């Protein structure tokens, strides 16, 4: 894997779906849907994107918006609940997520009818309220090897990494693209 560079697998920034931080949740969901349709039509074998980039007024990437962020946007009070993320992570790790979250739902009444007035809710929530900025561990140089990117993704449990050249974002490296490359290497090794 040393010979495969991150830039060989990344999706260039200008080919990745994006919205501004002022876009609504509805706008973002539609952009993501259109990007997935386009990607599937251009390359049916390639996995569809599960996130979009969020840009500031100057067009610089300030974060991303995943499908999970979009769904969380339908439950706006969830993020305000003290320790909500910690509870969710802890519950998923101990294997009793349904029971644990069921108790939390009853206590906080977070999930009552989240899909009521879906279009109205999605039109009121702004992307800036939902984005998660990228951390240092989610950035990789485009000349880095696939080995380096794989270690970074696994250690950080990331779904994607921002790819940079001289500090400027040039693309996105997705977990699915790494998996496809590794799968091809595995098959090639068996077929030899």
Short mmCIF file of C-alpha atoms in Angstrom, two decimals:
data_model
loop_
_atom_site.label_atom_id
_atom_site.label_comp_id
_atom_site.label_asym_id
_atom_site.label_seq_id
_atom_site.Cartn_x
_atom_site.Cartn_y
_atom_site.Cartn_z
CA UNK A 1 0.00 0.00 0.00
CA UNK A 2 3.02 2.27 0.28
CA UNK A 3 2.90 3.02 -3.46
CA UNK A 4 -0.69 4.31 -3.39
CA UNK A 5 -0.88 8.01 -2.53
CA UNK A 6 -3.89 9.67 -0.95
CA UNK A 7 -4.27 11.93 -4.00
CA UNK A 8 -4.84 8.81 -6.15
CA UNK A 9 -7.99 7.91 -4.22
CA UNK A 10 -9.40 11.23 -3.06
CA UNK A 11 -12.44 12.96 -4.47
CA UNK A 12 -11.29 16.43 -5.61
CA UNK A 13 -12.86 19.28 -3.63
CA UNK A 14 -14.49 20.76 -6.73
CA UNK A 15 -16.24 17.41 -7.39
CA UNK A 16 -17.58 17.05 -3.86
CA UNK A 17 -21.01 18.37 -2.89
CA UNK A 18 -21.01 21.51 -0.79
CA UNK A 19 -23.29 24.12 0.75
CA UNK A 20 -22.72 27.34 2.62
CA UNK A 21 -23.17 27.54 6.38
CA UNK A 22 -26.27 29.70 5.80
CA UNK A 23 -28.08 26.99 3.80
CA UNK A 24 -31.06 25.30 5.40
CA UNK A 25 -31.13 21.67 6.41
CA UNK A 26 -33.60 21.06 3.58
CA UNK A 27 -31.21 22.65 1.06
CA UNK A 28 -28.35 20.50 2.37
CA UNK A 29 -30.40 17.30 2.18
CA UNK A 30 -31.36 18.09 -1.43
CA UNK A 31 -27.74 18.86 -2.38
CA UNK A 32 -26.60 15.57 -0.84
CA UNK A 33 -29.33 13.67 -2.68
CA UNK A 34 -28.44 15.28 -6.03
CA UNK A 35 -24.73 14.58 -5.48
CA UNK A 36 -25.46 10.94 -4.73
CA UNK A 37 -27.58 10.61 -7.87
CA UNK A 38 -24.90 12.25 -10.01
CA UNK A 39 -22.11 10.12 -8.57
CA UNK A 40 -24.12 6.95 -9.17
CA UNK A 41 -24.83 7.93 -12.77
CA UNK A 42 -21.20 8.86 -13.53
CA UNK A 43 -19.64 5.83 -11.83
CA UNK A 44 -22.17 3.18 -10.75
CA UNK A 45 -19.44 1.13 -9.07
CA UNK A 46 -18.34 3.92 -6.78
CA UNK A 47 -19.87 4.28 -3.33
CA UNK A 48 -22.06 7.31 -2.95
CA UNK A 49 -21.09 10.20 -0.72
CA UNK A 50 -22.57 10.35 2.72
CA UNK A 51 -21.61 13.91 3.58
CA UNK A 52 -21.23 17.35 2.09
CA UNK A 53 -18.68 20.06 2.71
CA UNK A 54 -19.75 23.26 4.42
CA UNK A 55 -18.17 26.45 3.11
CA UNK A 56 -17.84 29.93 4.56
CA UNK A 57 -18.57 33.11 2.59
CA UNK A 58 -15.11 32.97 0.97
CA UNK A 59 -15.55 29.37 -0.20
CA UNK A 60 -13.21 27.87 2.39
CA UNK A 61 -14.16 24.56 3.98
CA UNK A 62 -15.21 25.04 7.61
CA UNK A 63 -16.69 21.62 8.30
CA UNK A 64 -18.85 18.87 6.97
CA UNK A 65 -22.42 17.76 7.27
CA UNK A 66 -23.08 14.03 7.38
CA UNK A 67 -26.31 12.14 6.97
CA UNK A 68 -26.34 11.72 10.75
CA UNK A 69 -26.03 15.50 11.19
CA UNK A 70 -29.02 15.96 8.89
CA UNK A 71 -31.08 13.51 10.94
CA UNK A 72 -29.98 15.12 14.21
CA UNK A 73 -31.21 18.40 12.80
CA UNK A 74 -34.72 17.01 13.00
CA UNK A 75 -34.25 16.64 16.75
CA UNK A 76 -32.97 20.10 17.65
CA UNK A 77 -33.35 19.66 21.40
CA UNK A 78 -31.23 16.52 21.42
CA UNK A 79 -27.89 18.33 21.24
CA UNK A 80 -28.90 20.66 24.05
CA UNK A 81 -29.53 17.75 26.41
CA UNK A 82 -26.64 17.61 28.89
CA UNK A 83 -24.28 14.81 27.89
CA UNK A 84 -26.46 13.56 25.02
CA UNK A 85 -23.50 12.58 22.84
CA UNK A 86 -21.71 10.87 25.71
CA UNK A 87 -24.86 8.90 26.57
CA UNK A 88 -25.26 7.76 22.99
CA UNK A 89 -21.61 6.73 22.61
CA UNK A 90 -21.59 4.93 25.95
CA UNK A 91 -24.81 3.09 25.15
CA UNK A 92 -23.53 1.89 21.79
CA UNK A 93 -20.31 0.62 23.35
CA UNK A 94 -21.98 -1.39 26.11
CA UNK A 95 -24.38 -3.07 23.72
CA UNK A 96 -27.58 -1.98 25.42
CA UNK A 97 -28.30 1.04 23.27
CA UNK A 98 -32.03 0.41 22.92
CA UNK A 99 -32.61 0.05 26.63
CA UNK A 100 -30.30 2.88 27.55
CA UNK A 101 -31.65 5.28 24.94
CA UNK A 102 -35.22 4.28 25.75
CA UNK A 103 -34.69 5.46 29.30
CA UNK A 104 -33.09 8.68 28.08
CA UNK A 105 -35.95 9.30 25.65
CA UNK A 106 -38.51 8.99 28.39
CA UNK A 107 -36.57 11.33 30.68
CA UNK A 108 -35.92 14.02 28.11
CA UNK A 109 -38.86 13.48 25.72
CA UNK A 110 -36.42 14.09 22.90
CA UNK A 111 -37.81 11.91 20.19
CA UNK A 112 -41.54 12.57 20.28
CA UNK A 113 -42.71 12.81 16.69
CA UNK A 114 -39.43 13.96 15.11
CA UNK A 115 -40.89 13.63 11.61
CA UNK A 116 -43.94 15.81 12.25
CA UNK A 117 -43.69 18.94 10.14
CA UNK A 118 -40.53 17.59 8.52
CA UNK A 119 -40.40 20.10 5.68
CA UNK A 120 -41.05 23.03 8.02
CA UNK A 121 -38.35 21.92 10.49
CA UNK A 122 -35.83 21.32 7.72
CA UNK A 123 -36.53 24.77 6.30
CA UNK A 124 -35.87 26.51 9.63
CA UNK A 125 -32.67 24.80 10.74
CA UNK A 126 -29.45 26.29 9.33
CA UNK A 127 -26.44 24.19 8.44
CA UNK A 128 -24.23 26.31 10.72
CA UNK A 129 -26.19 24.89 13.68
CA UNK A 130 -25.30 21.31 12.75
CA UNK A 131 -21.79 21.28 11.32
CA UNK A 132 -18.90 19.69 13.01
CA UNK A 133 -15.55 21.29 12.28
CA UNK A 134 -12.70 19.04 11.25
CA UNK A 135 -10.06 18.24 13.85
CA UNK A 136 -6.32 17.99 13.21
CA UNK A 137 -6.57 14.18 13.09
CA UNK A 138 -8.96 14.41 10.15
CA UNK A 139 -6.48 16.12 7.84
CA UNK A 140 -3.97 14.29 5.65
CA UNK A 141 -1.51 15.53 3.03
CA UNK A 142 -2.28 14.44 -0.52
CA UNK A 143 1.23 12.95 -0.85
CA UNK A 144 0.74 10.72 2.21
CA UNK A 145 0.51 6.99 1.60
CA UNK A 146 -2.61 4.91 1.84
CA UNK A 147 -1.00 3.20 4.86
CA UNK A 148 -0.85 6.53 6.68
CA UNK A 149 -4.44 7.44 5.82
CA UNK A 150 -5.71 4.01 6.84
CA UNK A 151 -4.04 4.25 10.25
CA UNK A 152 -5.47 7.74 10.74
CA UNK A 153 -9.00 6.69 9.82
CA UNK A 154 -9.02 3.58 11.96
CA UNK A 155 -7.41 5.25 14.99
CA UNK A 156 -9.79 8.22 14.80
CA UNK A 157 -12.84 6.23 13.67
CA UNK A 158 -13.34 8.73 10.87
CA UNK A 159 -15.54 8.27 7.81
CA UNK A 160 -13.41 10.69 5.77
CA UNK A 161 -10.28 12.82 5.87
CA UNK A 162 -9.70 16.27 4.42
CA UNK A 163 -6.86 16.13 1.92
CA UNK A 164 -4.49 19.08 1.75
CA UNK A 165 -1.60 20.43 -0.32
CA UNK A 166 0.45 23.19 1.29
CA UNK A 167 -2.30 23.72 3.86
CA UNK A 168 -5.04 24.18 1.25
CA UNK A 169 -7.87 21.65 1.03
CA UNK A 170 -7.75 19.81 -2.28
CA UNK A 171 -10.16 16.95 -1.70
CA UNK A 172 -11.77 14.33 0.50
CA UNK A 173 -10.59 10.80 1.14
CA UNK A 174 -13.51 8.60 2.10
CA UNK A 175 -13.42 5.40 4.08
CA UNK A 176 -15.35 3.65 1.32
CA UNK A 177 -12.68 4.57 -1.24
CA UNK A 178 -9.94 3.18 1.00
CA UNK A 179 -11.93 0.01 1.49
CA UNK A 180 -12.42 -0.45 -2.26
CA UNK A 181 -8.67 -0.02 -2.86
CA UNK A 182 -7.79 -2.53 -0.15
CA UNK A 183 -10.41 -4.95 -1.42
CA UNK A 184 -8.87 -4.75 -4.90
CA UNK A 185 -5.42 -5.44 -3.45
CA UNK A 186 -6.77 -8.45 -1.57
CA UNK A 187 -8.42 -9.85 -4.67
CA UNK A 188 -5.27 -9.28 -6.74
CA UNK A 189 -3.24 -11.19 -4.16
CA UNK A 190 -5.61 -14.16 -4.33
CA UNK A 191 -5.78 -14.20 -8.12
CA UNK A 192 -1.99 -14.30 -8.58
#
